[in-house]
Amino acid sequence: MTVCRLSGDAQPRLQGRETMIELRKVSKSFETRGRSVKALDTINLSVREHEFVALVGPSGCGKSTVLNMLAGLMDPSAGEVTYRGERVSGANRRVGYMTQKDTLLPWRTVEDNIRIALELRCRSSEAGERGARLREIIDLVGLNGFEKHYPSEISGGMRKRAALARMLIYEPETLLLDEPFGALDAQLKIIMQRELLRITRVRNMTVVFVTHDLAEAVTLADRVCVFSGRPGRIRAEREVLAAEPRDVVGMRFTPEFGALAEDLWNELKDDVGKELTT
Amino acid sequence: MTASAAPGKSAIPLATMLRSGIGLTIGRIAIAAALLAAWQIASGTIVPIFWISNPARILERLWSWAVSGSVWPHVYATILTTGLGYAIGGAIGAALGLVLGAWRRAERIVAPLIAALFCLPKIALLPLFVIAFGIDIESKVALVSVVVVFLVLYSTIDGVRDVDPDLIDALKLMGASRDEIVFKVILPSTLPWIYNGLRVAVSYALTTAVVGELLSSNRGIGYLIESSAARFDSTGVFAAVLVLVVLCVVVTEGLTLLERRALRHRS
Ligand SMILES: Nc1ncnc2c1ncn2[C@@H]1O[C@H](COP(=O)(O)OP(=O)(O)OP(=O)(O)O)[C@@H](O)[C@H]1O
Ligand SMILES: [Mg+2]
């Protein structure tokens, strides 16, 4: 795999880390109305502990399907998905999954939605501690003043942030994020990226992050995987080495960053829009 | 939210009609008065009193029922039958609907049975209930319960099917147990549907109670209508029907008020 060094003093972060997640020769087909659609074709992917992997690729290439299989919500048609060496079958409770479509409960306020993870998981934690954690996380995603609103009363970007807060509050060891910042404005996006990096580093979380934004992928990830169009395959992988802690704004202005983004774009461009022309 | 997908309500509440301007109100009163006057004049001249009685006699009868108190046990019996049957049927229907909705395999097993019972005119069960529970209100309570059970059951099953499976998956990943999924996702998401079934069931409950009383009973407004008719007492029949109209309006209006309060709470 090609290693791209974004700054001279960048050190590998993950040496000696064990494999956390592995997809071995995974294919996935869907049957819809008698027709079989092949979404993924023989994917091999492994993610190490504490690693931050970004998946990019044209729409419909199976990125969300990969996350669904990691979460145990879908089974592969062929091949094997393992988590910490064990085959994933049924809901994988060690991961936190922020889906492409937000899954907030419409009858609960923002605050009650974020709190639900604590109701389910940390049954033993004290009310006072929960309250403090809740305020801290609402602060972090910038939803102060909207705690008592219902999901139908806030914007799409705010719903995304609420979903993110709901996931971060219970600190799962692995995060699966499906275009979490797609609906945010540029400035907020940068703030959220910075916070996500900070939290995942502090908590030593493993992250699989789907995005359409190449700059975002390079900024955040230790490794970027480029998918081809349907049926999805992994077409290229780039390891990104950058000085820690990463400066999510500053690093964009280096020539190395631009070169890597361009390189990824070259891998991607043949497939993007292919569906439109054929 | 899913509530919008549930069938809506169409009846115009009485309160709204009354508020719709003095001119309209006067017009309505005038029409009612004209009809009553025509009835009063026609009876005994064009049509024999025996068939259609007349408004004066009916009012007189209502007055004497009210003064002697003889009508109240009947009104009470109908309200009690409707209320008990509604409560029992609603509770069973919602509980069964949640269980069957959440437990697909069981639902598939009993679905044909439920469909067959659903299309059966429930009134045909009345003789059975009378044999089992006697002529008193218990048999009518059973009949009303059965009618309400099916209405609420179907609406609840539809509601459970409408629950977004992604919400269930999301909670599962967060570590929710089966019970937690039922109480934190399925039930709240189904509530508007259950509520809708319950709302529709109110008028069915009242109708069923009265029809049951008409057919075989010893008390109730239905019984009052039936026993008056058996004595060829058209005045009594009209008076009893009028009592039923008033009861029906009171129930419907009460429901509308409750509903408004619930909506205000939600918004
Ligand atoms: N539940 C499903 N049933 C049938 N087909 C599905 C299902 N989920 C995904 N697919 C198909 O699999 C393919 C990949 O879908 P997927 O959602 O994984 O794409 P994606 O890479 O996430 O796309 P996007 O970037 O637009 O979100 C698509 O062609 C889609 O039609
Ligand atoms: Mg997707």
Coordinates of C-alpha atoms and ligand atoms in Angstrom, one line a residue:
Chain A
M1 CA 0.0 0.0 0.0
T2 CA 1.2 3.5 -0.8
V3 CA 2.2 5.5 2.2
C4 CA 1.8 9.3 2.0
R5 CA 3.6 11.5 4.4
L6 CA 2.0 14.9 4.9
S7 CA 4.8 16.3 7.0
G8 CA 8.4 15.4 7.5
D9 CA 8.2 14.6 11.2
A10 CA 5.0 12.4 10.9
Q11 CA 5.3 9.1 12.8
P12 CA 3.3 5.9 12.3
R13 CA 0.7 5.9 15.0
L14 CA -0.5 2.3 14.9
Q15 CA 2.6 0.1 15.0
G16 CA 2.0 -3.2 16.7
R17 CA -1.7 -2.7 16.9
E18 CA -3.9 -5.8 16.5
T19 CA -6.5 -6.3 13.9
M20 CA -9.9 -5.2 15.2
I21 CA -12.2 -5.6 12.2
E22 CA -11.7 -7.8 9.2
L23 CA -13.7 -8.4 6.0
R24 CA -12.4 -11.5 4.2
K25 CA -13.5 -11.9 0.6
V26 CA -16.8 -10.4 1.4
S27 CA -19.5 -10.1 -1.4
K28 CA -23.0 -8.9 -1.0
S29 CA -25.9 -9.2 -3.4
F30 CA -29.5 -7.9 -2.9
E31 CA -32.6 -9.5 -4.3
T32 CA -35.1 -6.9 -5.2
R33 CA -38.2 -7.7 -7.3
G34 CA -36.7 -10.9 -8.6
R35 CA -33.5 -9.2 -9.8
S36 CA -30.2 -9.7 -8.0
V37 CA -28.0 -6.6 -7.6
K38 CA -24.4 -7.2 -6.7
A39 CA -23.5 -4.4 -4.3
L40 CA -20.1 -5.6 -3.2
D41 CA -17.6 -7.9 -4.9
T42 CA -14.9 -9.7 -3.0
I43 CA -13.9 -7.0 -0.6
N44 CA -10.9 -7.5 1.7
L45 CA -10.4 -4.9 4.4
S46 CA -8.9 -5.0 7.8
V47 CA -8.9 -2.2 10.4
R48 CA -6.5 -2.2 13.3
E49 CA -7.2 -1.1 16.9
H50 CA -7.4 2.7 17.3
E51 CA -7.2 3.1 13.5
F52 CA -9.3 5.7 11.7
V53 CA -10.2 4.4 8.2
A54 CA -12.1 6.5 5.7
L55 CA -14.2 4.9 2.9
V56 CA -14.8 7.0 -0.2
G57 CA -16.4 6.0 -3.4
P58 CA -19.2 6.8 -5.9
S59 CA -22.8 6.7 -4.7
G60 CA -24.3 3.2 -4.6
C61 CA -21.0 1.4 -4.4
G62 CA -21.8 -0.3 -1.2
K63 CA -20.1 1.9 1.5
S64 CA -23.2 1.9 3.8
T65 CA -23.5 -1.8 3.1
V66 CA -20.0 -2.4 4.5
L67 CA -21.0 -0.5 7.7
N68 CA -24.2 -2.4 8.0
M69 CA -22.3 -5.7 7.9
L70 CA -19.8 -4.4 10.5
A71 CA -22.7 -3.5 12.8
G72 CA -24.1 -7.0 12.3
L73 CA -27.3 -5.6 10.8
M74 CA -26.7 -7.5 7.5
D75 CA -25.0 -10.7 6.7
P76 CA -22.5 -11.0 3.8
S77 CA -23.6 -13.2 0.9
A78 CA -20.2 -14.7 0.7
G79 CA -17.0 -14.3 2.8
E80 CA -16.6 -13.5 6.4
V81 CA -16.8 -10.4 8.7
T82 CA -15.0 -10.7 12.0
Y83 CA -14.7 -8.3 14.9
R84 CA -11.9 -9.0 17.4
G85 CA -11.4 -12.3 15.8
E86 CA -15.0 -13.4 16.2
R87 CA -17.5 -13.7 13.4
V88 CA -20.1 -11.0 13.5
S89 CA -23.6 -12.4 13.8
G90 CA -26.5 -10.3 15.0
A91 CA -26.3 -6.7 16.3
N92 CA -22.7 -5.9 17.2
R93 CA -23.1 -4.1 20.5
R94 CA -19.5 -3.1 20.7
V95 CA -19.9 -0.5 17.9
G96 CA -21.7 2.8 17.8
Y97 CA -23.3 3.3 14.5
M98 CA -24.4 6.7 13.1
T99 CA -26.4 5.8 10.0
Q100 CA -26.8 7.8 6.9
K101 CA -30.4 8.4 7.8
D102 CA -30.7 9.7 11.3
T103 CA -32.5 7.3 13.7
L104 CA -33.6 9.7 16.4
L105 CA -36.9 8.8 18.1
P106 CA -39.4 11.3 16.9
W107 CA -41.4 11.3 20.1
R108 CA -38.4 12.2 22.3
T109 CA -36.8 15.6 22.6
V110 CA -33.2 16.1 21.6
E111 CA -32.1 15.7 25.2
D112 CA -34.1 12.6 25.8
N113 CA -32.8 11.1 22.5
I114 CA -29.2 11.7 23.5
R115 CA -29.9 10.3 27.0
I116 CA -31.4 7.1 25.8
A117 CA -28.0 5.4 25.3
L118 CA -27.4 6.0 29.0
E119 CA -30.8 4.6 30.0
L120 CA -30.0 1.4 28.1
R121 CA -26.3 1.0 28.8
C122 CA -25.2 2.7 32.0
R123 CA -28.1 1.6 34.1
S124 CA -25.8 1.9 37.2
S125 CA -24.5 5.4 36.5
E126 CA -25.8 8.1 38.8
A127 CA -28.3 10.7 37.8
G128 CA -26.0 13.6 38.6
E129 CA -23.2 12.2 36.6
R130 CA -25.5 11.5 33.7
G131 CA -26.8 15.1 33.8
A132 CA -23.2 16.5 33.7
R133 CA -22.3 14.2 30.8
L134 CA -25.4 15.1 28.9
R135 CA -24.7 18.8 29.2
E136 CA -21.1 18.4 28.2
I137 CA -22.0 16.4 25.1
I138 CA -24.8 18.8 24.1
D139 CA -22.3 21.6 24.4
L140 CA -19.8 19.7 22.3
V141 CA -22.2 19.3 19.4
G142 CA -23.5 22.9 19.8
L143 CA -27.1 22.1 20.5
N144 CA -27.5 24.3 23.6
G145 CA -30.9 25.8 23.6
F146 CA -32.4 23.0 21.6
E147 CA -32.5 20.4 24.3
K148 CA -36.3 20.5 24.6
H149 CA -37.0 20.5 20.8
Y150 CA -38.3 17.5 19.0
P151 CA -36.4 16.1 16.0
S152 CA -39.1 17.4 13.7
E153 CA -38.4 20.9 15.0
I154 CA -34.7 21.1 14.2
S155 CA -32.7 21.2 11.0
G156 CA -31.2 18.2 9.2
G157 CA -27.7 19.2 10.3
M158 CA -28.8 19.6 13.9
R159 CA -30.4 16.1 13.8
K160 CA -27.1 14.7 12.6
R161 CA -25.3 16.4 15.5
A162 CA -27.9 15.0 17.9
A163 CA -27.3 11.5 16.5
L164 CA -23.6 12.0 16.9
A165 CA -24.0 13.1 20.5
R166 CA -26.2 10.1 21.2
M167 CA -23.4 7.9 20.0
L168 CA -20.5 9.7 21.6
I169 CA -22.1 9.9 25.0
Y170 CA -21.8 6.2 25.7
E171 CA -18.3 5.9 24.3
P172 CA -18.4 2.7 22.3
E173 CA -14.9 1.3 21.4
T174 CA -15.6 1.5 17.7
L175 CA -17.5 4.1 15.8
L176 CA -19.1 3.5 12.4
L177 CA -20.0 6.9 10.8
D178 CA -21.9 7.2 7.6
E179 CA -21.4 10.7 6.1
P180 CA -21.8 12.3 9.6
F181 CA -20.9 15.8 8.5
G182 CA -22.5 15.9 5.1
A183 CA -25.3 18.2 6.0
L184 CA -23.1 20.8 7.9
D185 CA -21.8 24.1 6.7
A186 CA -18.0 24.4 6.2
Q187 CA -17.2 26.1 9.4
L188 CA -19.3 23.7 11.6
K189 CA -17.8 20.8 9.7
I190 CA -14.3 21.9 10.7
I191 CA -15.3 22.2 14.4
M192 CA -17.0 18.8 14.4
Q193 CA -14.0 17.2 12.7
R194 CA -11.6 18.7 15.3
E195 CA -13.8 17.4 18.1
L196 CA -14.2 14.0 16.6
L197 CA -10.4 13.6 16.2
R198 CA -9.9 14.8 19.7
I199 CA -12.4 12.4 21.3
T200 CA -11.4 9.4 19.3
R201 CA -7.7 10.0 20.2
V202 CA -8.4 10.5 23.9
R203 CA -10.7 7.5 24.1
N204 CA -8.6 5.3 21.7
M205 CA -11.5 4.6 19.5
T206 CA -11.4 2.7 16.3
V207 CA -13.3 4.5 13.5
V208 CA -14.7 3.6 10.1
F209 CA -15.8 6.8 8.4
V210 CA -17.7 7.0 5.1
T211 CA -17.6 10.3 3.3
H212 CA -17.8 11.9 -0.1
D213 CA -15.5 14.7 0.8
L214 CA -11.9 13.7 -0.1
A215 CA -10.4 16.5 1.9
E216 CA -12.3 15.4 4.9
A217 CA -11.0 11.8 4.4
V218 CA -7.4 12.9 4.1
T219 CA -7.7 15.3 7.1
L220 CA -9.1 12.7 9.5
A221 CA -8.0 9.2 8.4
D222 CA -5.0 7.1 9.0
R223 CA -6.0 5.2 5.8
V224 CA -8.3 6.1 2.9
C225 CA -9.9 3.3 0.9
V226 CA -11.3 4.2 -2.5
F227 CA -14.2 2.1 -3.8
S228 CA -15.0 1.5 -7.4
G229 CA -18.5 1.9 -8.8
R230 CA -21.0 -0.9 -8.4
P231 CA -20.3 -3.7 -7.8
G232 CA -18.0 -2.1 -5.2
R233 CA -14.4 -3.2 -4.9
I234 CA -11.6 -1.5 -3.1
R235 CA -9.7 0.1 -5.9
A236 CA -7.0 1.9 -4.1
E237 CA -5.7 2.4 -0.5
R238 CA -3.5 5.2 0.8
E239 CA -2.0 5.4 4.2
V240 CA -1.9 8.9 5.5
L241 CA 0.9 9.9 7.9
A242 CA 0.5 13.3 9.5
A243 CA 2.0 15.1 12.5
E244 CA 0.0 14.6 15.7
P245 CA -2.2 16.3 16.9
R246 CA -3.6 16.9 13.4
D247 CA -4.4 20.5 12.6
V248 CA -7.6 20.0 10.6
V249 CA -7.4 23.5 9.0
G250 CA -3.6 24.0 8.6
M251 CA -2.8 20.7 7.1
R252 CA -5.0 21.5 4.1
F253 CA -2.6 24.2 2.9
T254 CA 0.4 22.0 2.4
P255 CA 1.4 20.8 -1.1
E256 CA 1.5 17.2 0.1
F257 CA -2.2 17.4 1.1
G258 CA -3.1 18.7 -2.3
A259 CA -1.1 16.1 -4.0
L260 CA -2.7 13.3 -2.1
A261 CA -6.2 14.7 -2.6
E262 CA -5.5 14.9 -6.3
D263 CA -4.2 11.3 -6.4
L264 CA -7.3 10.1 -4.7
W265 CA -9.5 12.1 -7.1
N266 CA -7.7 10.4 -10.0
E267 CA -8.6 7.0 -8.6
L268 CA -12.2 8.0 -8.0
K269 CA -13.0 10.1 -11.1
D270 CA -13.4 7.2 -13.6
D271 CA -16.2 5.7 -11.6
V272 CA -17.9 8.9 -10.4
G273 CA -20.6 9.8 -12.8
K274 CA -20.1 6.6 -14.8
E275 CA -23.7 5.7 -14.0
L276 CA -24.8 9.0 -15.4
T277 CA -23.2 8.5 -18.8
T278 CA -23.9 4.8 -19.3
Chain B
M1 CA -44.6 11.3 12.4
T2 CA -46.5 8.2 11.9
A3 CA -49.7 9.8 13.3
S4 CA -50.2 11.5 10.0
A5 CA -50.4 8.2 8.2
A6 CA -53.2 7.0 10.4
P7 CA -56.7 7.5 9.0
G8 CA -57.9 11.0 9.9
K9 CA -61.2 12.1 11.4
S10 CA -63.9 13.7 9.4
A11 CA -66.8 14.6 11.7
I12 CA -67.3 18.4 12.3
P13 CA -67.5 19.0 16.0
L14 CA -70.7 20.4 17.2
A15 CA -69.0 23.3 19.0
T16 CA -67.5 24.5 15.7
M17 CA -70.9 24.4 14.1
L18 CA -72.5 26.4 16.9
R19 CA -69.7 29.0 16.6
S20 CA -70.3 29.5 12.9
G21 CA -72.4 32.7 13.1
I22 CA -75.7 33.9 14.5
G23 CA -77.4 33.9 11.1
L24 CA -76.7 30.2 10.6
T25 CA -77.9 29.4 14.1
I26 CA -81.1 31.2 13.5
G27 CA -81.6 29.5 10.2
R28 CA -81.1 26.1 11.8
I29 CA -83.5 26.8 14.6
A30 CA -86.1 28.0 12.1
I31 CA -85.8 24.8 10.1
A32 CA -86.1 22.6 13.2
A33 CA -89.1 24.6 14.4
A34 CA -90.8 24.3 11.1
L35 CA -90.3 20.6 10.9
L36 CA -91.6 20.1 14.4
A37 CA -94.6 22.3 13.7
A38 CA -95.4 20.3 10.5
W39 CA -95.1 17.1 12.5
Q40 CA -97.4 18.3 15.2
I41 CA -100.0 19.5 12.7
A42 CA -99.7 16.4 10.4
S43 CA -100.2 13.9 13.2
G44 CA -103.9 13.2 13.9
T45 CA -104.9 14.9 10.6
I46 CA -102.9 13.5 7.7
V47 CA -101.2 10.5 9.5
P48 CA -102.8 8.8 12.6
I49 CA -101.2 9.7 15.9
F50 CA -100.8 5.9 16.5
W51 CA -98.0 5.8 13.9
I52 CA -96.0 8.9 14.3
S53 CA -97.0 10.3 17.7
N54 CA -96.3 14.0 18.0
P55 CA -93.7 16.3 19.5
A56 CA -95.9 17.5 22.3
R57 CA -96.6 13.9 23.5
I58 CA -93.0 13.0 23.2
L59 CA -91.9 15.9 25.3
E60 CA -94.5 15.1 27.8
R61 CA -93.3 11.5 28.0
L62 CA -89.7 12.6 28.4
W63 CA -90.7 14.9 31.2
S64 CA -92.6 12.2 33.0
W65 CA -89.7 9.8 32.6
A66 CA -87.3 12.3 34.0
V67 CA -89.7 13.3 36.9
S68 CA -90.5 9.7 37.9
G69 CA -86.8 8.7 37.4
S70 CA -87.8 5.6 35.4
V71 CA -85.5 6.4 32.5
W72 CA -82.3 6.7 34.5
P73 CA -81.7 3.0 35.1
H74 CA -81.9 2.5 31.4
V75 CA -79.5 5.3 30.5
Y76 CA -77.1 4.0 33.2
A77 CA -77.3 0.5 31.9
T78 CA -76.4 1.6 28.4
I79 CA -73.5 3.8 29.6
L80 CA -72.2 1.0 31.8
T81 CA -72.4 -1.6 29.1
T82 CA -70.7 0.6 26.6
G83 CA -68.0 1.8 29.0
L84 CA -67.2 -1.6 30.4
G85 CA -67.2 -3.3 27.0
Y86 CA -65.0 -0.5 25.6
A87 CA -62.5 -0.6 28.4
I88 CA -62.2 -4.4 28.3
G89 CA -62.1 -4.7 24.6
G90 CA -59.7 -1.8 24.2
A91 CA -57.2 -3.2 26.7
I92 CA -57.3 -6.7 25.2
G93 CA -57.1 -5.4 21.6
A94 CA -54.1 -3.2 22.3
A95 CA -52.2 -5.8 24.3
L96 CA -52.9 -8.6 21.8
G97 CA -52.1 -6.3 18.9
L98 CA -48.7 -5.4 20.4
V99 CA -47.9 -9.1 21.1
L100 CA -48.9 -10.2 17.6
G101 CA -47.4 -7.3 15.9
A102 CA -44.0 -7.8 17.7
W103 CA -44.1 -11.5 17.4
R104 CA -44.5 -12.2 13.7
R105 CA -44.6 -16.0 13.9
A106 CA -47.5 -16.1 16.2
E107 CA -49.3 -13.6 14.1
R108 CA -48.9 -15.7 11.0
I109 CA -50.3 -18.7 12.8
V110 CA -53.5 -16.9 14.0
A111 CA -54.0 -14.5 11.1
P112 CA -56.6 -16.6 9.3
L113 CA -58.5 -17.2 12.5
I114 CA -58.5 -13.5 13.2
A115 CA -59.5 -12.6 9.7
A116 CA -62.4 -15.1 9.8
L117 CA -63.6 -13.7 13.1
F118 CA -63.2 -10.2 11.9
C119 CA -65.6 -10.6 9.0
L120 CA -68.1 -12.4 11.2
P121 CA -71.0 -10.0 12.1
K122 CA -70.3 -10.0 15.8
I123 CA -74.0 -9.6 16.6
A124 CA -74.4 -13.3 15.7
L125 CA -72.5 -14.1 18.9
L126 CA -75.1 -12.5 21.1
P127 CA -77.3 -15.6 21.6
L128 CA -74.1 -17.4 22.7
F129 CA -73.3 -14.7 25.2
V130 CA -76.8 -14.7 26.5
I131 CA -76.6 -18.4 27.1
A132 CA -73.3 -18.0 28.8
F133 CA -73.8 -14.8 30.8
G134 CA -77.5 -14.4 31.0
I135 CA -79.9 -11.7 30.0
D136 CA -78.4 -8.9 32.2
I137 CA -75.7 -6.5 30.9
E138 CA -72.8 -9.0 31.1
S139 CA -73.8 -10.6 27.8
K140 CA -73.9 -7.1 26.1
V141 CA -70.6 -6.2 27.7
A142 CA -69.1 -9.3 26.2
L143 CA -70.5 -8.4 22.8
V144 CA -69.2 -4.8 22.9
S145 CA -65.8 -6.1 24.0
V146 CA -65.5 -8.4 21.1
V147 CA -66.4 -5.6 18.6
V148 CA -63.9 -3.2 20.2
V149 CA -61.2 -5.9 20.4
F150 CA -61.1 -6.3 16.7
L151 CA -61.1 -2.7 15.8
V152 CA -58.3 -1.9 18.2
L153 CA -56.4 -5.1 17.4
Y154 CA -56.2 -4.3 13.7
S155 CA -55.2 -0.8 14.1
T156 CA -52.5 -1.8 16.7
I157 CA -51.1 -4.5 14.4
D158 CA -50.9 -1.9 11.6
G159 CA -49.2 0.4 13.9
V160 CA -46.6 -2.1 15.0
R161 CA -45.9 -3.0 11.3
D162 CA -45.4 0.7 10.6
V163 CA -42.6 1.0 13.3
D164 CA -39.4 2.0 11.5
P165 CA -37.1 -1.0 11.7
D166 CA -34.0 1.3 11.6
L167 CA -35.1 2.7 15.0
I168 CA -35.2 -0.8 16.4
D169 CA -31.7 -1.6 15.0
A170 CA -30.3 1.6 16.4
L171 CA -31.5 0.7 19.9
K172 CA -30.3 -2.9 19.6
L173 CA -26.8 -1.6 18.8
M174 CA -27.0 0.6 21.9
G175 CA -27.6 -2.6 23.9
A176 CA -31.4 -2.5 24.3
S177 CA -33.0 -5.7 25.5
R178 CA -36.2 -7.1 24.0
D179 CA -38.4 -5.5 26.6
E180 CA -36.6 -2.1 26.2
I181 CA -37.3 -2.3 22.5
V182 CA -41.0 -2.9 23.1
F183 CA -41.3 -0.2 25.7
K184 CA -39.0 2.4 24.2
V185 CA -39.7 2.0 20.5
I186 CA -42.6 -0.2 19.5
L187 CA -45.1 1.1 22.1
P188 CA -44.5 4.8 21.7
S189 CA -44.4 4.5 17.9
T190 CA -47.7 2.6 17.9
L191 CA -49.5 4.8 20.4
P192 CA -51.1 7.1 17.8
W193 CA -52.5 4.1 16.0
I194 CA -53.9 2.5 19.1
Y195 CA -55.4 5.9 20.0
N196 CA -57.0 6.1 16.5
G197 CA -58.5 2.6 16.8
L198 CA -59.9 3.5 20.2
R199 CA -61.4 6.7 18.9
V200 CA -63.1 4.9 16.0
A201 CA -64.3 2.2 18.4
V202 CA -66.3 4.6 20.6
S203 CA -69.3 4.9 18.3
Y204 CA -69.2 1.2 17.5
A205 CA -69.3 0.4 21.2
L206 CA -72.4 2.5 21.7
T207 CA -74.1 1.1 18.6
T208 CA -73.4 -2.5 19.6
A209 CA -74.6 -2.0 23.2
V210 CA -77.9 -0.6 21.9
V211 CA -78.4 -3.2 19.3
G212 CA -77.6 -5.9 21.8
E213 CA -80.2 -4.4 24.2
L214 CA -82.8 -4.2 21.3
L215 CA -82.3 -7.9 20.6
S216 CA -82.3 -9.4 24.1
S217 CA -82.1 -7.5 27.3
N218 CA -84.0 -6.4 30.4
R219 CA -82.5 -2.9 30.7
G220 CA -81.0 -0.1 28.6
I221 CA -82.1 2.4 26.1
G222 CA -82.2 -0.3 23.4
Y223 CA -84.5 -2.2 25.7
L224 CA -86.6 0.9 26.2
I225 CA -87.1 1.3 22.5
E226 CA -87.9 -2.4 22.0
S227 CA -90.3 -2.7 24.8
S228 CA -92.2 0.5 23.7
A229 CA -92.4 -0.8 20.2
A230 CA -93.8 -4.1 21.5
R231 CA -96.6 -2.2 23.2
F232 CA -97.2 -0.2 19.9
D233 CA -96.3 2.9 21.9
S234 CA -94.7 5.1 19.2
T235 CA -94.4 8.0 21.6
G236 CA -92.2 5.8 23.8
V237 CA -90.1 4.8 20.9
F238 CA -89.5 8.4 19.8
A239 CA -88.8 9.5 23.3
A240 CA -86.2 6.7 23.8
V241 CA -84.6 7.4 20.5
L242 CA -84.2 11.1 21.5
V243 CA -82.5 10.0 24.8
L244 CA -80.1 8.0 22.6
V245 CA -79.4 10.9 20.4
V246 CA -78.5 13.1 23.4
L247 CA -76.3 10.3 24.8
C248 CA -74.5 9.9 21.5
V249 CA -73.9 13.7 21.2
V250 CA -72.6 13.9 24.7
V251 CA -70.2 11.0 24.1
T252 CA -68.9 12.4 20.8
E253 CA -68.5 15.9 22.1
G254 CA -66.7 14.6 25.2
L255 CA -64.3 12.7 22.9
T256 CA -63.6 15.8 20.8
L257 CA -62.8 17.8 23.9
L258 CA -60.5 15.1 25.2
E259 CA -58.8 14.9 21.8
R260 CA -58.2 18.7 21.7
R261 CA -56.7 18.6 25.1
A262 CA -54.4 15.7 24.0
L263 CA -53.3 17.6 20.9
R264 CA -52.6 20.8 22.9
H265 CA -50.4 18.7 25.1
R266 CA -48.5 17.3 22.1
S267 CA -47.8 20.6 20.5
Ligands
LIG1 N1 -31.6 -3.1 1.8 C1 -31.3 -3.1 0.5 N2 -32.1 -3.8 -0.4 C2 -31.8 -3.9 -1.7 N3 -30.8 -3.2 -2.2 C3 -29.9 -2.5 -1.4 C4 -30.2 -2.5 0.0 N4 -29.2 -1.7 0.6 C5 -28.4 -1.3 -0.5 N5 -28.8 -1.8 -1.6 C6 -28.2 -1.7 -2.9 O1 -26.8 -1.9 -2.8 C7 -26.0 -0.9 -3.4 C8 -25.1 -0.3 -2.5 O2 -25.8 0.5 -1.5 P1 -25.2 1.4 -0.4 O3 -26.3 2.0 0.3 O4 -24.3 0.5 0.4 O5 -24.4 2.4 -1.2 P2 -23.5 3.7 -0.7 O6 -22.1 3.4 -1.2 O7 -23.7 3.8 0.7 O8 -24.1 4.9 -1.5 P3 -24.3 6.4 -1.0 O9 -23.0 7.0 -1.2 O10 -25.2 6.9 -2.0 O11 -24.8 6.4 0.3 C9 -27.0 0.0 -4.1 O12 -27.1 -0.3 -5.5 C10 -28.3 -0.3 -3.4 O13 -29.4 -0.2 -4.4
MG2 MG -24.6 5.2 1.8

